[in-house]
mmCIF file of C-alpha atoms and ligand atoms in Angstrom:
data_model
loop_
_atom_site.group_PDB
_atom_site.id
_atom_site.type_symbol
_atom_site.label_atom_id
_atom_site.label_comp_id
_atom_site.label_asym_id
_atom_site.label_seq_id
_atom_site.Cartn_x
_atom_site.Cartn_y
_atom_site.Cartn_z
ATOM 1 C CA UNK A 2 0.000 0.000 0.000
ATOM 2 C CA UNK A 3 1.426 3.380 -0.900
ATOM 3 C CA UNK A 4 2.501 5.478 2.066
ATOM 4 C CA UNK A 5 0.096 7.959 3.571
ATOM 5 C CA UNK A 6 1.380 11.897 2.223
ATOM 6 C CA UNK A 7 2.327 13.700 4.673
ATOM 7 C CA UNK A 8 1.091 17.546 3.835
ATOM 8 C CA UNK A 9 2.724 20.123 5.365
ATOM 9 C CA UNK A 10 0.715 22.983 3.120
ATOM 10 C CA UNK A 11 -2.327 22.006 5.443
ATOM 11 C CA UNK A 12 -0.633 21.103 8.961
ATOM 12 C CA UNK A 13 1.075 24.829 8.429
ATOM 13 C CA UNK A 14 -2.591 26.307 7.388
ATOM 14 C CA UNK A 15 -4.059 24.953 10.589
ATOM 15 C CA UNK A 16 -1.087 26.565 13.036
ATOM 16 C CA UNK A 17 -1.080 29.787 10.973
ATOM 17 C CA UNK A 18 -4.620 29.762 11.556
ATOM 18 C CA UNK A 19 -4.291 28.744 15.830
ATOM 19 C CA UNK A 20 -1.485 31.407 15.273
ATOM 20 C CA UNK A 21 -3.842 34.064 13.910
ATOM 21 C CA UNK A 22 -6.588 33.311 16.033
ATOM 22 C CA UNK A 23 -4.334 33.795 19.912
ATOM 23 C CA UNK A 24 -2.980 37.546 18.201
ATOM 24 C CA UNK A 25 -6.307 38.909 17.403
ATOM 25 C CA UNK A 26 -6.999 37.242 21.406
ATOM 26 C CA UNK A 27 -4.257 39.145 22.299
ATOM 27 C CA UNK A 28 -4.990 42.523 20.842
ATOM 28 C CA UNK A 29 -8.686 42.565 22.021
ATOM 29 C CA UNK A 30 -7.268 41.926 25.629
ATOM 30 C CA UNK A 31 -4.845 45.366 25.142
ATOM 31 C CA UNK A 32 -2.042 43.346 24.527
ATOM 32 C CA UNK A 33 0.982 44.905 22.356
ATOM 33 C CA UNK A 34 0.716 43.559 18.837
ATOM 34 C CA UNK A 35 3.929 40.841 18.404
ATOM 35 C CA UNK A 36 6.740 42.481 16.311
ATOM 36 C CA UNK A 37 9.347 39.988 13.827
ATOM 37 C CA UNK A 38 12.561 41.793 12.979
ATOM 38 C CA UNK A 39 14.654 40.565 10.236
ATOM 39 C CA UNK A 40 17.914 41.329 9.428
ATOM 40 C CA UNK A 41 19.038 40.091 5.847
ATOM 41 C CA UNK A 42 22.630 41.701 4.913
ATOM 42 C CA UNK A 43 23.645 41.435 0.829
ATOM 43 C CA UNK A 44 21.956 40.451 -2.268
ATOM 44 C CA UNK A 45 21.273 36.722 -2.327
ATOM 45 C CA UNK A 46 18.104 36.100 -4.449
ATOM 46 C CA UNK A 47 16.452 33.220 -2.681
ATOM 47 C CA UNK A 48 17.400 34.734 0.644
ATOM 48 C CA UNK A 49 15.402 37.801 -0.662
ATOM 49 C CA UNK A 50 12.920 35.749 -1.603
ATOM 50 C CA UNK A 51 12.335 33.525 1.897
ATOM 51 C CA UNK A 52 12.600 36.817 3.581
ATOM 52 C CA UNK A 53 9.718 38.047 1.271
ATOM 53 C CA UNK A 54 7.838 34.952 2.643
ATOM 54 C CA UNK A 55 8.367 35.477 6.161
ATOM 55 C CA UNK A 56 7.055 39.384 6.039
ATOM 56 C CA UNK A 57 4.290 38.254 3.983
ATOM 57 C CA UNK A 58 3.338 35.076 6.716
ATOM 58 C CA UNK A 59 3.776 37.475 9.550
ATOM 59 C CA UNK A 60 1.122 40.301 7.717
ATOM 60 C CA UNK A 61 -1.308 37.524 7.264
ATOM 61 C CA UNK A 62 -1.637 36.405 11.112
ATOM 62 C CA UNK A 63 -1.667 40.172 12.733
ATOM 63 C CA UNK A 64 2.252 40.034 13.165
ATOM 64 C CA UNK A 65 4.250 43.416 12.359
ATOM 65 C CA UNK A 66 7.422 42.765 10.691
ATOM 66 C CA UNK A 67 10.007 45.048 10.426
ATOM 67 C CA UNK A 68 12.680 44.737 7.277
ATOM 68 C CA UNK A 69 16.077 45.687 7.719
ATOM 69 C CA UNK A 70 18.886 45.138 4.916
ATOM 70 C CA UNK A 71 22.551 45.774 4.525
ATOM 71 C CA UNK A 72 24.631 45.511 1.245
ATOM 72 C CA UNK A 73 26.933 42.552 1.243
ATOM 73 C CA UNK A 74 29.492 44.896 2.486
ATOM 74 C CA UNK A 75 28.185 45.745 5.452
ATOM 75 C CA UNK A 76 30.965 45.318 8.079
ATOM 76 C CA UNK A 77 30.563 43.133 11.223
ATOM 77 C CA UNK A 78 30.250 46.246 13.047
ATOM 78 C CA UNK A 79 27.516 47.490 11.375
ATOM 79 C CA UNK A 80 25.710 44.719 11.965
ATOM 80 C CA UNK A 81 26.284 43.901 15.430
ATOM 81 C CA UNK A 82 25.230 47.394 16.110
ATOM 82 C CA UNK A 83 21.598 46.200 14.113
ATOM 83 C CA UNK A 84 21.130 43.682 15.901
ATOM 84 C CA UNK A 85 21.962 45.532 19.369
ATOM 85 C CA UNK A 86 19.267 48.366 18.464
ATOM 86 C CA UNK A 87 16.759 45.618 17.845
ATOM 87 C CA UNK A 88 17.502 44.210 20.833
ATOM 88 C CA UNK A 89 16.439 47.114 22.723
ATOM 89 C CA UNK A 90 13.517 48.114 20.565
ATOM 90 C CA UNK A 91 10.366 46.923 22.425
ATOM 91 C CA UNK A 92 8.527 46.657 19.425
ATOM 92 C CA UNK A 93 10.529 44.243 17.838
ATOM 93 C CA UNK A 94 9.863 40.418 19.781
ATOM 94 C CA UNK A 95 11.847 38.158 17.597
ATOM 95 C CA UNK A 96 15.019 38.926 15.907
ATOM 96 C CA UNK A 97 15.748 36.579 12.342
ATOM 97 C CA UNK A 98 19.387 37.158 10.983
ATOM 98 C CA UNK A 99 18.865 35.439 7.341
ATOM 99 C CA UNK A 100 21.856 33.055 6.523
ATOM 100 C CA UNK A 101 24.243 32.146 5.000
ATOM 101 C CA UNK A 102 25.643 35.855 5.748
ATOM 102 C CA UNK A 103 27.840 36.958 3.328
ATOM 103 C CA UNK A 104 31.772 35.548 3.714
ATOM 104 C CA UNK A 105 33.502 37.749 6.189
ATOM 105 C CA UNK A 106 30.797 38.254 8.555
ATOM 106 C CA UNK A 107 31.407 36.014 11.738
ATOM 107 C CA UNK A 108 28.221 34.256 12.066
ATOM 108 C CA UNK A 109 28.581 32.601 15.662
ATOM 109 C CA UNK A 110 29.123 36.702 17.006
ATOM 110 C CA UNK A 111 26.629 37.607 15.649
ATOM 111 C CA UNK A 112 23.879 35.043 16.159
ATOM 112 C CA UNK A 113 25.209 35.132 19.419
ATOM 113 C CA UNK A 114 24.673 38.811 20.246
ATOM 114 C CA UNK A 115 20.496 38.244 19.563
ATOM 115 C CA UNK A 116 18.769 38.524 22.965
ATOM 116 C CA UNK A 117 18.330 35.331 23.999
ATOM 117 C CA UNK A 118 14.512 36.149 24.647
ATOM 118 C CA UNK A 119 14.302 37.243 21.001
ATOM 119 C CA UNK A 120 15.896 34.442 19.789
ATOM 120 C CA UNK A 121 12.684 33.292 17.248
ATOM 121 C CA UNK A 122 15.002 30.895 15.231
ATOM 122 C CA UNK A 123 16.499 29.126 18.091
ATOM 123 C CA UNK A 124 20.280 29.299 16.795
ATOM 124 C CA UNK A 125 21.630 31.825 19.686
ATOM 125 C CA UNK A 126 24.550 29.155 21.019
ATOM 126 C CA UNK A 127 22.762 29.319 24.952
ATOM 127 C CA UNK A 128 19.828 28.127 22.785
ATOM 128 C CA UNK A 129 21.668 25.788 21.210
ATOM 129 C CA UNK A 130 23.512 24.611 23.766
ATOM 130 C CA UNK A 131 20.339 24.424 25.760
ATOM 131 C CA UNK A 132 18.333 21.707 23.299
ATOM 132 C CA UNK A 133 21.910 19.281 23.632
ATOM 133 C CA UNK A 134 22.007 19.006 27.266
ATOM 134 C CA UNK A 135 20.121 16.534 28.980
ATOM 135 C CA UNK A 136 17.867 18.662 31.914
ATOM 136 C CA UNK A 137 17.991 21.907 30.387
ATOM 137 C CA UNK A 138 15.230 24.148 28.345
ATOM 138 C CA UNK A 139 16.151 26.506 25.439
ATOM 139 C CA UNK A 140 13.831 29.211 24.999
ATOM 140 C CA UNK A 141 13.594 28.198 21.163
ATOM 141 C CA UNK A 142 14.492 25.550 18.853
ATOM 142 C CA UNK A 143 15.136 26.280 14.819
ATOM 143 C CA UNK A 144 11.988 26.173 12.760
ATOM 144 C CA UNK A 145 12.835 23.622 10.813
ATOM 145 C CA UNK A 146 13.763 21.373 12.502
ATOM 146 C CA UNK A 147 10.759 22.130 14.806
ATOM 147 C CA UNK A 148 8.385 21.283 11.718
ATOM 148 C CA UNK A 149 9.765 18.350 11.200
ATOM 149 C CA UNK A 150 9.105 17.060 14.991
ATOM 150 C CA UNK A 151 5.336 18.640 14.675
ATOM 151 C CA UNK A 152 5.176 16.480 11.370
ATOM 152 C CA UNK A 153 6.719 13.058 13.600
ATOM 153 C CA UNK A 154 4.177 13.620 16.413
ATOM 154 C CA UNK A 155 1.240 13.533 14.086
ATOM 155 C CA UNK A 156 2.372 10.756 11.780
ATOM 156 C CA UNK A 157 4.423 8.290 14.269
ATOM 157 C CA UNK A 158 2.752 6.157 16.181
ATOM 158 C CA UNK A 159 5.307 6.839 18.749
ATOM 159 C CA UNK A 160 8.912 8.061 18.418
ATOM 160 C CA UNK A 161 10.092 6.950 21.593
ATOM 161 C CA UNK A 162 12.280 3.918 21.182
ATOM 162 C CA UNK A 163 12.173 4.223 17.526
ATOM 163 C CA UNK A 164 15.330 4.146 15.229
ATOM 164 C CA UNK A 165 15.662 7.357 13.937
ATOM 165 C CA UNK A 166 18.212 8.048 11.027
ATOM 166 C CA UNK A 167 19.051 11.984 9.990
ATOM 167 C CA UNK A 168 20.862 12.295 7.129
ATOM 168 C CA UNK A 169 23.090 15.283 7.719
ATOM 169 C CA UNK A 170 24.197 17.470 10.210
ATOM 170 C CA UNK A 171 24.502 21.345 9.539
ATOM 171 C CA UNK A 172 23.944 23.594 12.350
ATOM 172 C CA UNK A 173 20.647 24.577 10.733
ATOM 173 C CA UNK A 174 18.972 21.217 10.152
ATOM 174 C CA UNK A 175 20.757 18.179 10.972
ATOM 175 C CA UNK A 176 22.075 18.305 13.834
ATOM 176 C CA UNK A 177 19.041 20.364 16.160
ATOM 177 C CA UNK A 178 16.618 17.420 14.565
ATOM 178 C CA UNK A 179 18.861 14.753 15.317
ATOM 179 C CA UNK A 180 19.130 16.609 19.327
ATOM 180 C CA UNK A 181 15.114 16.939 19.496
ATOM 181 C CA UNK A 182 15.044 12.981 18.316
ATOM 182 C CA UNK A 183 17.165 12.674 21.264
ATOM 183 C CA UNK A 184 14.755 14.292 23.339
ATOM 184 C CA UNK A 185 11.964 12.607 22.172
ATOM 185 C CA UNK A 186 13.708 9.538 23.652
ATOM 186 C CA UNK A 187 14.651 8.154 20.095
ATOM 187 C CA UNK A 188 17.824 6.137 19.273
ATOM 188 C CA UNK A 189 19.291 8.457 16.515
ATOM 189 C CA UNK A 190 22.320 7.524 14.277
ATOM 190 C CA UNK A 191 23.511 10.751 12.575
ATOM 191 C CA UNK A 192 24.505 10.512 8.967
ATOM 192 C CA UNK A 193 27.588 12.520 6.946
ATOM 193 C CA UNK A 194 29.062 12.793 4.112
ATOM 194 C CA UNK A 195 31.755 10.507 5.648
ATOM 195 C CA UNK A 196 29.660 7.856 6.869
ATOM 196 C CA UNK A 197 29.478 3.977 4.983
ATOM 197 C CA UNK A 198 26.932 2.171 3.893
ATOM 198 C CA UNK A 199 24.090 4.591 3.840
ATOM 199 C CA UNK A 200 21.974 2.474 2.822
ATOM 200 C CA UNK A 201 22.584 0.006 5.160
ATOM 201 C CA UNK A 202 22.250 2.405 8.119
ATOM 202 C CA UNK A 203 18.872 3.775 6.394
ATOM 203 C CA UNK A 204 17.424 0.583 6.039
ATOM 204 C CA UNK A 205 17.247 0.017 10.184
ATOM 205 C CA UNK A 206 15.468 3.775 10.405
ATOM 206 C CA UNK A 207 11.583 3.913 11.663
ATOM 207 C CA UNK A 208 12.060 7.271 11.265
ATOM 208 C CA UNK A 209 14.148 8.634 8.270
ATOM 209 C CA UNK A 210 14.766 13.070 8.252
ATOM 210 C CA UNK A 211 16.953 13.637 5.234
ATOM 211 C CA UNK A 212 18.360 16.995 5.199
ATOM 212 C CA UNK A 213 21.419 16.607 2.672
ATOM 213 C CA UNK A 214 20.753 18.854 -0.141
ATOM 214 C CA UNK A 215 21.305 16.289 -3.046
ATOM 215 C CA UNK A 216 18.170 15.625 -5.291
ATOM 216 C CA UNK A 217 16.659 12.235 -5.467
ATOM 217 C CA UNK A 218 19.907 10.796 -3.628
ATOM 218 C CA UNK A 219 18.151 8.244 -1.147
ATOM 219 C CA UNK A 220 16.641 5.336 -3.285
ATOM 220 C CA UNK A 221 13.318 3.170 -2.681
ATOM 221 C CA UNK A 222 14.999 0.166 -1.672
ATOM 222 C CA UNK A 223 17.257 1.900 0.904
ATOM 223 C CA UNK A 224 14.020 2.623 3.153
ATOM 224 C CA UNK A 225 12.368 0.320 5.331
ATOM 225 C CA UNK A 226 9.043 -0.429 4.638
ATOM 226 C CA UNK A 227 6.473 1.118 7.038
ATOM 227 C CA UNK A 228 9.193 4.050 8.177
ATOM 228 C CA UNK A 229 8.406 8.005 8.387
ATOM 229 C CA UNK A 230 10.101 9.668 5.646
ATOM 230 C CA UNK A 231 10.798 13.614 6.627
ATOM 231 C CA UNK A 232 12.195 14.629 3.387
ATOM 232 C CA UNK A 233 13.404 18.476 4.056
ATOM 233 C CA UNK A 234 16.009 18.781 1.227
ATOM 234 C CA UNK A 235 14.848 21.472 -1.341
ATOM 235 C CA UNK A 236 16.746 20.363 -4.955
ATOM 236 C CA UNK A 237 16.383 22.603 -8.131
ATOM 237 C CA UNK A 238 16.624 19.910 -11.171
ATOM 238 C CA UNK A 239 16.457 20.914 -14.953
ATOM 239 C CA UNK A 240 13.142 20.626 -16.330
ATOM 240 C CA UNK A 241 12.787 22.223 -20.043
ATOM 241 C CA UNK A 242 8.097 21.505 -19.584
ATOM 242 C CA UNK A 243 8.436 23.808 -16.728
ATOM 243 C CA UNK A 244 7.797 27.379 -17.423
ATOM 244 C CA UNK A 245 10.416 28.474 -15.038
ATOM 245 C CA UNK A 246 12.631 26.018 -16.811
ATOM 246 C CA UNK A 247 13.440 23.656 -13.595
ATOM 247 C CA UNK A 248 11.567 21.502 -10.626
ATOM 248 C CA UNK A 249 11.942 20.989 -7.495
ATOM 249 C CA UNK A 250 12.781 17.586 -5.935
ATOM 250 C CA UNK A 251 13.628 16.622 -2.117
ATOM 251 C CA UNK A 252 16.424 14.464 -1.102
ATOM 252 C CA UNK A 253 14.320 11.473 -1.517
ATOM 253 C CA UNK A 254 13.422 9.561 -4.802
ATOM 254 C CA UNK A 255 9.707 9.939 -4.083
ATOM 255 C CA UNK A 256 7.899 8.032 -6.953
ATOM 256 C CA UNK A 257 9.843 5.374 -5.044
ATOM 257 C CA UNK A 258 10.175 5.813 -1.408
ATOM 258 C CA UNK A 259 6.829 5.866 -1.384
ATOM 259 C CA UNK A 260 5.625 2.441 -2.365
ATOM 260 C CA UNK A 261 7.400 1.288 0.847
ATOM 261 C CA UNK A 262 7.596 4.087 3.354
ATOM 262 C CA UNK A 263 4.406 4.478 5.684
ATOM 263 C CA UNK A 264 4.559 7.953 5.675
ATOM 264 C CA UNK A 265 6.359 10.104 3.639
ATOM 265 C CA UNK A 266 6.808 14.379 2.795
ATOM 266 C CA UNK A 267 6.684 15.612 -0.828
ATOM 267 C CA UNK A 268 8.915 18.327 -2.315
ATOM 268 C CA UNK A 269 6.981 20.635 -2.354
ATOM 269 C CA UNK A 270 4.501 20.654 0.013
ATOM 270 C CA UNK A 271 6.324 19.127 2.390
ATOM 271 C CA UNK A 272 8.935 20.187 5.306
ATOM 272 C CA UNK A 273 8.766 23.515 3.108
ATOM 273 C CA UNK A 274 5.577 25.549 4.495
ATOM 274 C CA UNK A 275 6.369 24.602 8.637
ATOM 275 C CA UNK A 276 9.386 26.283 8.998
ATOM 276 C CA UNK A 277 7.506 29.723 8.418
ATOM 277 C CA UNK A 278 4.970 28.389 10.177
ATOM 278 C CA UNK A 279 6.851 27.692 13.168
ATOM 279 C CA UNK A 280 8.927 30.846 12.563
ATOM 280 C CA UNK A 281 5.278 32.562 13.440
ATOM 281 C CA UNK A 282 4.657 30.944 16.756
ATOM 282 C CA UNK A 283 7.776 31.150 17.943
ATOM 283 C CA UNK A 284 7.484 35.086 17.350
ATOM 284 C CA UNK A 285 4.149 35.030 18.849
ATOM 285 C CA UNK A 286 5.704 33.226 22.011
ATOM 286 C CA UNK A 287 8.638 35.963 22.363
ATOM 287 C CA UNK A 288 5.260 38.126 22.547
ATOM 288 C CA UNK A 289 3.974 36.249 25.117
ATOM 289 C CA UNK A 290 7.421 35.961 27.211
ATOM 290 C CA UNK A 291 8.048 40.157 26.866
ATOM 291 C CA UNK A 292 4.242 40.795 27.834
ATOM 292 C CA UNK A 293 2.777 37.915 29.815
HETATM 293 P P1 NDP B 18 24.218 21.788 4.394
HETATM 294 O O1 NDP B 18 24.877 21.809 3.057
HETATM 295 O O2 NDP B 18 24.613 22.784 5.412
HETATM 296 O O3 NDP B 18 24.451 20.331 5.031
HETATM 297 C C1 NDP B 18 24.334 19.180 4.270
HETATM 298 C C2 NDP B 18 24.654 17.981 5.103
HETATM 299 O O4 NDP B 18 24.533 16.835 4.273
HETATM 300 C C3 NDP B 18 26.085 17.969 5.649
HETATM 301 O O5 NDP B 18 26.093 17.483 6.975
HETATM 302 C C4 NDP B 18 26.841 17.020 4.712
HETATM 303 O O6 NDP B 18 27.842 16.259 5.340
HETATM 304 C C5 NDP B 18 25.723 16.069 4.305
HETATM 305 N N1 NDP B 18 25.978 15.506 2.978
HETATM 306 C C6 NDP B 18 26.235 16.179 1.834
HETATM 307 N N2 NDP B 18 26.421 15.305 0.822
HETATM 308 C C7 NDP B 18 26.285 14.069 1.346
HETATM 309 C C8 NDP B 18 26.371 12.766 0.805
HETATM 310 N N3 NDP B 18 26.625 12.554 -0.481
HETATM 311 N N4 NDP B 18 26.174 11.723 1.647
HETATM 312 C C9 NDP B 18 25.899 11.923 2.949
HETATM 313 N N5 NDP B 18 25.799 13.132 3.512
HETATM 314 C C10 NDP B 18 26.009 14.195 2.717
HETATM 315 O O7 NDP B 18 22.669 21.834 4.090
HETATM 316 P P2 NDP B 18 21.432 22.273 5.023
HETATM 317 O O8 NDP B 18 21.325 21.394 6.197
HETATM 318 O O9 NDP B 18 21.424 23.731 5.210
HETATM 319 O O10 NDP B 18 20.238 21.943 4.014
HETATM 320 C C11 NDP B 18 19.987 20.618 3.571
HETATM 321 C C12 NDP B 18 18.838 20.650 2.586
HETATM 322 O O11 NDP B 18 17.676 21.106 3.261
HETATM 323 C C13 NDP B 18 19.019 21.601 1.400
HETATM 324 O O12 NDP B 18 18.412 21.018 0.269
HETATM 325 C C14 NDP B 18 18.253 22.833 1.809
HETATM 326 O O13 NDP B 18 17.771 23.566 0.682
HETATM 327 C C15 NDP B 18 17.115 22.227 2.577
HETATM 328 N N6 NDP B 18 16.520 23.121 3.566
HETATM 329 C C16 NDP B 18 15.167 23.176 3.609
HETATM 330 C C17 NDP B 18 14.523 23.965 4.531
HETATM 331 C C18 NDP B 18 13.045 23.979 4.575
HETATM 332 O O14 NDP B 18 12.453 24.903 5.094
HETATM 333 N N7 NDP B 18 12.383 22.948 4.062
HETATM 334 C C19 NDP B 18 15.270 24.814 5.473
HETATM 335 C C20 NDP B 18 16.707 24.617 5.414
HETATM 336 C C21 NDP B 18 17.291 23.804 4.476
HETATM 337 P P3 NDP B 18 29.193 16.920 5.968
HETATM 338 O O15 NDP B 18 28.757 17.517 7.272
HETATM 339 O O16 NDP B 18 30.089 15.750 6.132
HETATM 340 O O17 NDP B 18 29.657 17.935 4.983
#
């Protein structure tokens, strides 16, 4: 039997709507309207673009956003000193630096100068720290990688106990989804581009979360049958009958993964819509920590 889609376009309609629905609450009770700052420094096109997505989410569920850009040659100075005026501007509830920055910039100072309380995409190193310590709380975890667990919870029977394979391990998607596996009491083997027998390791997973960034790379017969596929990888391919002249395709060869997976993402559709989805409750809950 063909796996059940998993469809993140509607799971992410239903918390932008819950979202939505607690800010207009909010407001009627004289609450301060929640404020998302973002801070996007050169000229990338698809970081334009997701940062184009993120105002627009944030305008549709009551949130203010407020854009702030930098050429590419903005020096580290210049934005350290952003990021410190957002910090104390209490209109602004969640701070979102988009990466990659441009080369030069030192990420890790920067990310770590957010307010920790304004830290909406979880990657402040406390934070971080935080979600890989057994015991301890961070105040946010990355969207992503947040989706991906909302995604689990619905479609898993139960994670605990489960084998859990994540292919990859960036700072951004790997390795916080491999940590909140952990958490979730999950025996998770963590995948590389240095690790053997891939498919060997995938084929024990009950729970597969490919983040990898190679299109189509993990084959049908590498899953095992009845596992949760989180497929977050977002691929461009060639495709001459598409207007735009290319697809896109997830990290998983769907058409075949899912004639033995029991539940399984598509790209698009997928992984894709949570992370702004998540991006907008975790703003609304920086609202909620700065003004009860
Ligand atoms: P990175 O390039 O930062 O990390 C890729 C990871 O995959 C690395 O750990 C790398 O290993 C590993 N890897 C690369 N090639 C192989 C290989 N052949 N075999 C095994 N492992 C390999 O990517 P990101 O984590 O930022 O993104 C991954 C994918 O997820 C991309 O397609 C990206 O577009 C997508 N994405 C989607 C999001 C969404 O909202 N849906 C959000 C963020 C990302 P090593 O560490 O050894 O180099």
């Amino acid at each position: 039997m063909p796996a059940s889609i998993i469809d993140g376009t509607e799971l992410a309609r239903q918390i932008r709507a819950d979202v939505a629905r607690e800010v207009s609450e909010r407001l009627q009770a004289g609450k301060p309207q929640p404020g998302l700052a973002t801070v996007l420094v050169g000229d990338d096109p698809a970081s334009h673009d997701y940062v184009r997505s993120k105002h627009k989410a944030c305008n549709e569920v009551g949130i203010r956003s407020f854009g702030n850009e930098l050429p590419a040659n903005a020096s580290q100075k210049e934005v350290e000193d952003l990021v410190r005026k957002l910090n104390d501007d209490p209109e602004v509830n969640g701070i979102l630096v988009q990466l990659p920055l441009p080369k030069g910039l030192d990420e890790e100072r920067i990310l770590s100068l957010i307010d920790l309380s304004k830290d909406v995409d979880g990657f402040h190193p406390i934070n971080v720290g935080r979600l890989a310590q057994k015991g301890r709380e961070p105040l946010f975890v990355p969207c992503t990688p947040a989706g991906c667990m909302v995604m689990l919870e619905k479609y898993c029977d139960r994670i605990e106990g489960k084998n859990a394979v994540v292919l990859g391990r960036s700072n951004i998607v790997g390795m916080p989804v491999a940590l909140l596996l952990v958490r979730a009491n999950a025996t998770v083997t963590i995948c590389h581009s240095r690790s053997a027998d891939l498919p060997g390791i995938i084929r024990q997973a009950d729970i597969l979360v490919t983040a990898v960034g190679r299109p189509e790379m993990v084959r049908g017969d590498w899953i095992k049958p009845g596992a949760v596929v989180i497929d977050v990888g977002i691929n461009h391919v060639d495709d001459a009958t598409k207007k735009r002249g290319y697809r896109l395709v997830g990290d998983v060869k769907f058409d075949e993964a899912v004639e033995v997976a029991g539940a399984i993402t598509p790209v698009p559709g997928g992984v894709g819509p949570m992370t702004i989805a998540m991006l907008l409750k975790s703003t609304l809950y920086a609202s909620k920590l700065a003004h009860g």
